[in-house]
XYZ file of C-alpha atoms in Angstrom:
309
model
C 83.031 10.034 95.124
C 84.771 7.343 93.093
C 86.181 8.529 89.788
C 84.750 5.379 88.105
C 81.209 6.008 89.258
C 78.818 7.185 86.517
C 77.484 10.729 86.728
C 73.903 10.333 88.091
C 72.555 13.307 86.143
C 74.040 12.024 82.894
C 72.762 8.512 83.531
C 69.291 9.839 84.177
C 69.286 11.774 80.914
C 70.417 8.725 78.949
C 67.726 6.586 80.562
C 65.036 9.176 79.831
C 66.198 9.377 76.218
C 66.100 5.605 75.964
C 62.513 5.469 77.305
C 61.353 8.104 74.821
C 62.965 6.253 71.955
C 61.493 2.926 73.004
C 58.020 4.450 72.954
C 58.521 6.179 69.585
C 59.768 2.906 68.054
C 56.996 0.810 69.516
C 58.835 -1.114 72.263
C 57.959 -1.453 75.899
C 54.825 0.662 76.302
C 53.977 1.498 72.674
C 52.824 4.963 71.762
C 49.259 5.560 70.584
C 50.514 6.257 67.062
C 52.379 2.931 66.936
C 49.369 1.037 68.235
C 47.086 2.711 65.690
C 49.434 1.738 62.853
C 49.496 -1.921 63.883
C 45.743 -2.045 64.538
C 45.133 -0.415 61.159
C 47.326 -3.048 59.500
C 45.298 -5.792 61.184
C 42.077 -4.237 60.013
C 43.451 -3.779 56.519
C 44.143 -7.540 56.398
C 40.378 -8.105 56.689
C 39.635 -6.123 53.532
C 39.418 -7.927 50.225
C 38.796 -4.989 47.888
C 38.491 -1.246 47.643
C 35.118 0.193 46.381
C 34.972 3.399 44.349
C 31.821 5.314 43.276
C 32.199 7.469 40.135
C 29.582 10.180 39.684
C 29.160 13.504 37.844
C 27.191 15.320 35.235
C 26.488 13.780 31.821
C 29.386 14.048 29.355
C 31.785 14.951 32.131
C 34.191 12.197 31.072
C 33.284 9.330 33.418
C 33.206 6.834 30.573
C 36.625 7.928 29.358
C 38.076 7.854 32.856
C 36.917 4.291 33.403
C 37.616 3.251 29.791
C 34.269 1.488 29.883
C 31.003 1.852 28.043
C 27.609 0.383 28.714
C 24.759 0.774 31.202
C 25.387 3.300 33.963
C 23.702 1.756 37.004
C 24.946 2.929 40.405
C 23.960 -0.392 41.987
C 25.750 -2.550 39.419
C 29.336 -3.160 40.500
C 32.089 -4.055 38.045
C 35.801 -4.775 38.062
C 38.706 -4.924 35.636
C 40.766 -8.072 35.006
C 43.987 -6.065 35.509
C 43.119 -5.528 39.196
C 39.889 -7.100 40.492
C 40.539 -5.766 44.013
C 39.110 -2.469 42.815
C 35.322 -2.494 42.589
C 33.633 0.424 40.739
C 30.109 1.821 40.635
C 29.231 4.163 37.819
C 26.110 6.258 38.151
C 24.006 7.854 35.424
C 25.126 11.389 34.610
C 23.469 14.290 36.399
C 21.412 16.568 34.171
C 19.872 19.932 34.969
C 16.690 19.209 36.998
C 17.603 15.528 37.412
C 16.596 15.337 41.077
C 15.810 11.624 40.799
C 19.364 10.780 39.682
C 20.840 12.726 42.608
C 18.455 11.079 45.108
C 19.298 7.624 43.768
C 22.994 8.293 44.250
C 22.565 9.806 47.749
C 20.359 6.880 48.870
C 22.902 4.378 47.568
C 25.784 6.034 49.400
C 23.769 6.154 52.647
C 22.839 2.467 52.323
C 26.450 1.493 51.755
C 27.565 3.553 54.737
C 25.279 1.491 56.975
C 26.715 -1.816 55.754
C 28.102 -3.949 58.572
C 30.853 -5.415 56.435
C 33.540 -2.881 55.508
C 33.926 -4.543 52.120
C 30.363 -3.549 51.245
C 30.896 0.125 52.018
C 31.825 2.844 49.563
C 35.406 3.880 50.368
C 35.927 6.894 48.054
C 33.838 8.979 45.618
C 35.308 10.330 42.393
C 33.168 13.302 41.376
C 33.807 14.245 37.732
C 33.297 17.846 36.596
C 33.177 19.242 33.087
C 35.010 22.603 33.112
C 32.396 24.512 31.088
C 32.751 28.247 31.774
C 29.202 28.818 30.561
C 27.780 26.690 33.400
C 30.485 26.074 36.007
C 28.435 24.286 38.648
C 24.973 22.771 38.286
C 22.369 23.151 41.017
C 22.512 19.410 41.598
C 26.289 19.578 42.100
C 25.925 22.395 44.575
C 23.210 20.453 46.387
C 25.416 17.352 46.635
C 28.129 19.262 48.487
C 25.729 21.403 50.581
C 23.011 18.978 51.605
C 23.110 17.457 55.073
C 24.226 13.817 55.065
C 24.546 10.894 57.432
C 27.656 9.457 55.763
C 31.277 10.528 55.682
C 32.886 9.225 52.542
C 35.879 11.254 51.161
C 35.261 12.891 47.806
C 37.849 13.696 45.153
C 36.871 16.372 42.637
C 38.163 15.476 39.188
C 38.218 18.265 36.614
C 38.123 16.468 33.283
C 39.119 17.817 29.859
C 41.338 20.630 31.154
C 42.722 21.068 27.639
C 39.162 21.876 26.557
C 39.025 24.650 29.168
C 42.239 26.060 27.720
C 40.528 26.207 24.331
C 37.526 28.007 25.845
C 39.660 30.820 27.285
C 42.216 30.903 24.488
C 43.416 34.314 23.405
C 45.466 34.413 20.201
C 47.395 37.434 21.489
C 48.727 35.451 24.453
C 51.424 32.828 24.631
C 50.608 29.189 25.338
C 51.871 29.611 28.894
C 49.682 32.659 29.436
C 46.579 30.836 28.123
C 47.310 27.859 30.355
C 47.638 30.148 33.370
C 44.397 31.852 32.447
C 42.661 28.459 32.336
C 44.123 27.561 35.760
C 42.879 30.830 37.208
C 39.441 30.244 35.691
C 39.297 26.740 37.106
C 40.152 28.036 40.547
C 37.698 30.927 40.543
C 34.716 29.158 38.981
C 35.131 25.670 40.416
C 37.634 25.139 43.210
C 36.903 28.190 45.369
C 33.119 27.682 45.285
C 33.507 24.003 46.116
C 35.808 24.767 49.055
C 33.165 27.101 50.472
C 30.415 24.480 50.642
C 29.397 22.617 53.810
C 30.940 19.308 52.645
C 33.788 20.212 50.273
C 35.878 17.610 48.423
C 39.000 16.388 50.210
C 41.057 16.306 47.001
C 41.258 18.086 43.663
C 42.654 16.619 40.454
C 43.055 18.209 37.020
C 43.078 15.882 34.022
C 43.486 16.550 30.317
C 41.897 14.408 27.630
C 42.541 10.809 28.592
C 41.937 9.256 25.185
C 44.982 10.741 23.396
C 47.395 7.900 24.061
C 48.060 5.203 26.622
C 51.153 6.864 28.084
C 49.411 10.154 28.887
C 46.439 8.244 30.280
C 48.688 6.270 32.641
C 50.511 9.375 33.902
C 47.276 11.146 34.705
C 45.786 8.073 36.376
C 48.913 7.952 38.602
C 48.254 11.560 39.630
C 44.626 10.650 40.415
C 45.812 7.727 42.530
C 48.244 9.917 44.406
C 45.641 12.598 45.194
C 43.081 9.958 46.144
C 45.461 8.378 48.642
C 46.149 11.785 50.190
C 42.382 12.350 50.634
C 41.836 9.213 52.740
C 42.079 9.913 56.484
C 41.330 6.379 57.721
C 44.738 4.690 58.025
C 43.446 1.159 57.344
C 41.680 2.306 54.190
C 44.747 4.252 53.105
C 46.839 1.094 53.515
C 44.253 -0.850 51.513
C 44.091 1.660 48.658
C 47.845 1.927 48.320
C 48.702 -1.738 48.801
C 46.303 -2.874 46.034
C 48.110 -0.698 43.484
C 49.558 -3.748 41.801
C 50.766 -1.783 38.801
C 51.976 1.316 40.632
C 54.787 0.590 43.093
C 55.857 4.232 43.147
C 53.144 5.271 45.533
C 53.775 2.188 47.683
C 57.411 3.131 48.023
C 56.507 6.795 48.712
C 54.225 5.920 51.654
C 56.593 3.315 52.998
C 59.359 5.957 53.106
C 57.100 8.545 54.698
C 56.006 6.097 57.344
C 59.463 5.107 58.538
C 61.619 8.260 57.936
C 60.879 9.680 61.377
C 61.499 6.338 63.003
C 64.861 6.038 61.209
C 65.853 9.374 62.674
C 64.972 8.099 66.146
C 66.741 4.849 65.422
C 70.025 6.647 64.758
C 69.766 8.354 68.178
C 68.816 5.042 69.798
C 71.817 3.208 68.358
C 74.080 5.654 70.123
C 72.842 4.675 73.553
C 71.592 1.066 72.974
C 73.656 -1.424 74.918
C 71.917 -4.618 73.859
C 72.177 -6.257 70.435
C 68.655 -7.587 71.050
C 67.306 -4.078 70.711
C 68.826 -3.825 67.224
C 66.781 -6.855 66.136
C 63.574 -5.322 67.547
C 64.261 -2.041 65.773
C 64.964 -3.781 62.484
C 61.786 -5.879 62.642
C 59.639 -2.870 63.505
C 60.965 -0.860 60.558
C 60.446 -3.785 58.168
C 56.854 -4.129 59.436
C 56.145 -0.404 59.005
C 57.414 -0.523 55.389
C 55.853 -3.762 54.162
C 52.262 -2.969 55.121
C 52.173 -0.533 52.182
C 53.078 -3.096 49.517
C 50.814 -5.463 47.566
C 50.066 -8.841 49.217
C 52.261 -8.022 52.263
C 49.615 -7.133 54.833
C 49.843 -10.166 57.161
C 50.356 -8.770 60.621
C 52.861 -10.469 62.982
C 52.816 -10.108 66.730
C 56.187 -8.637 67.567
C 57.665 -9.302 71.017
C 58.202 -6.336 73.237
C 61.430 -5.587 74.979
C 61.925 -6.922 78.489
């Protein structure tokens, strides 16, 4: 055998590695994951806004959360000038025995779920809870999460006024840290654990203190709500939509862009070691740019990238 001839076994391994890397990076025969990301980006480009329904018992803090007062009509949509791509619906508060209010909300969600246009559908539900230890969960709240439904809209449970719960369980003989821990344990035992046991539990859980103290605290807690809401959305196109319309919150855009490409960067390093064509480097660069930019505001135009020969 000639000394200059390549080792067949070694060459086979390099070729196999190259094929795996090409698939993982979206070249040649793209993987299912890569296809789903690009198809999701195309679908996201068709969306014009993200629709949020805010519900909960009366005095749970919905008005404070939305920083809006007025008529609470679940069918009346409204937006804010700061970001009109978010459309909100604010229902009347649930009261004990208020079966009509619950039915109106459930009917509205079901109607929206049947809408042919994705822009007319409800994309997420923020369910606000008042952490009152004397009446942790109302019968209507239990019914909402236990009753059979024909729709599948993710729900985020928002526990408002957590500082008020701390006051309810305050013990003057304990330190501030101990009282806070007691409040956290109470919240978990009386709210979170029961909710998780229901037939249709929330996908996310957020704890907020009083939002009307100052603008800085309000903004920090809203950022946490946004983060938990994004994590609760399973549909990739909707997740792209929700994150990319965060015009005033680039942190979460950057976070998801990094998450989306970090594994591909690892593969890229391996690929660069065996790539023999400069053309492949261009394909790799373009693919990584595409995977990052779909998470940023106004950058959701999808280009058709050429595949490797």
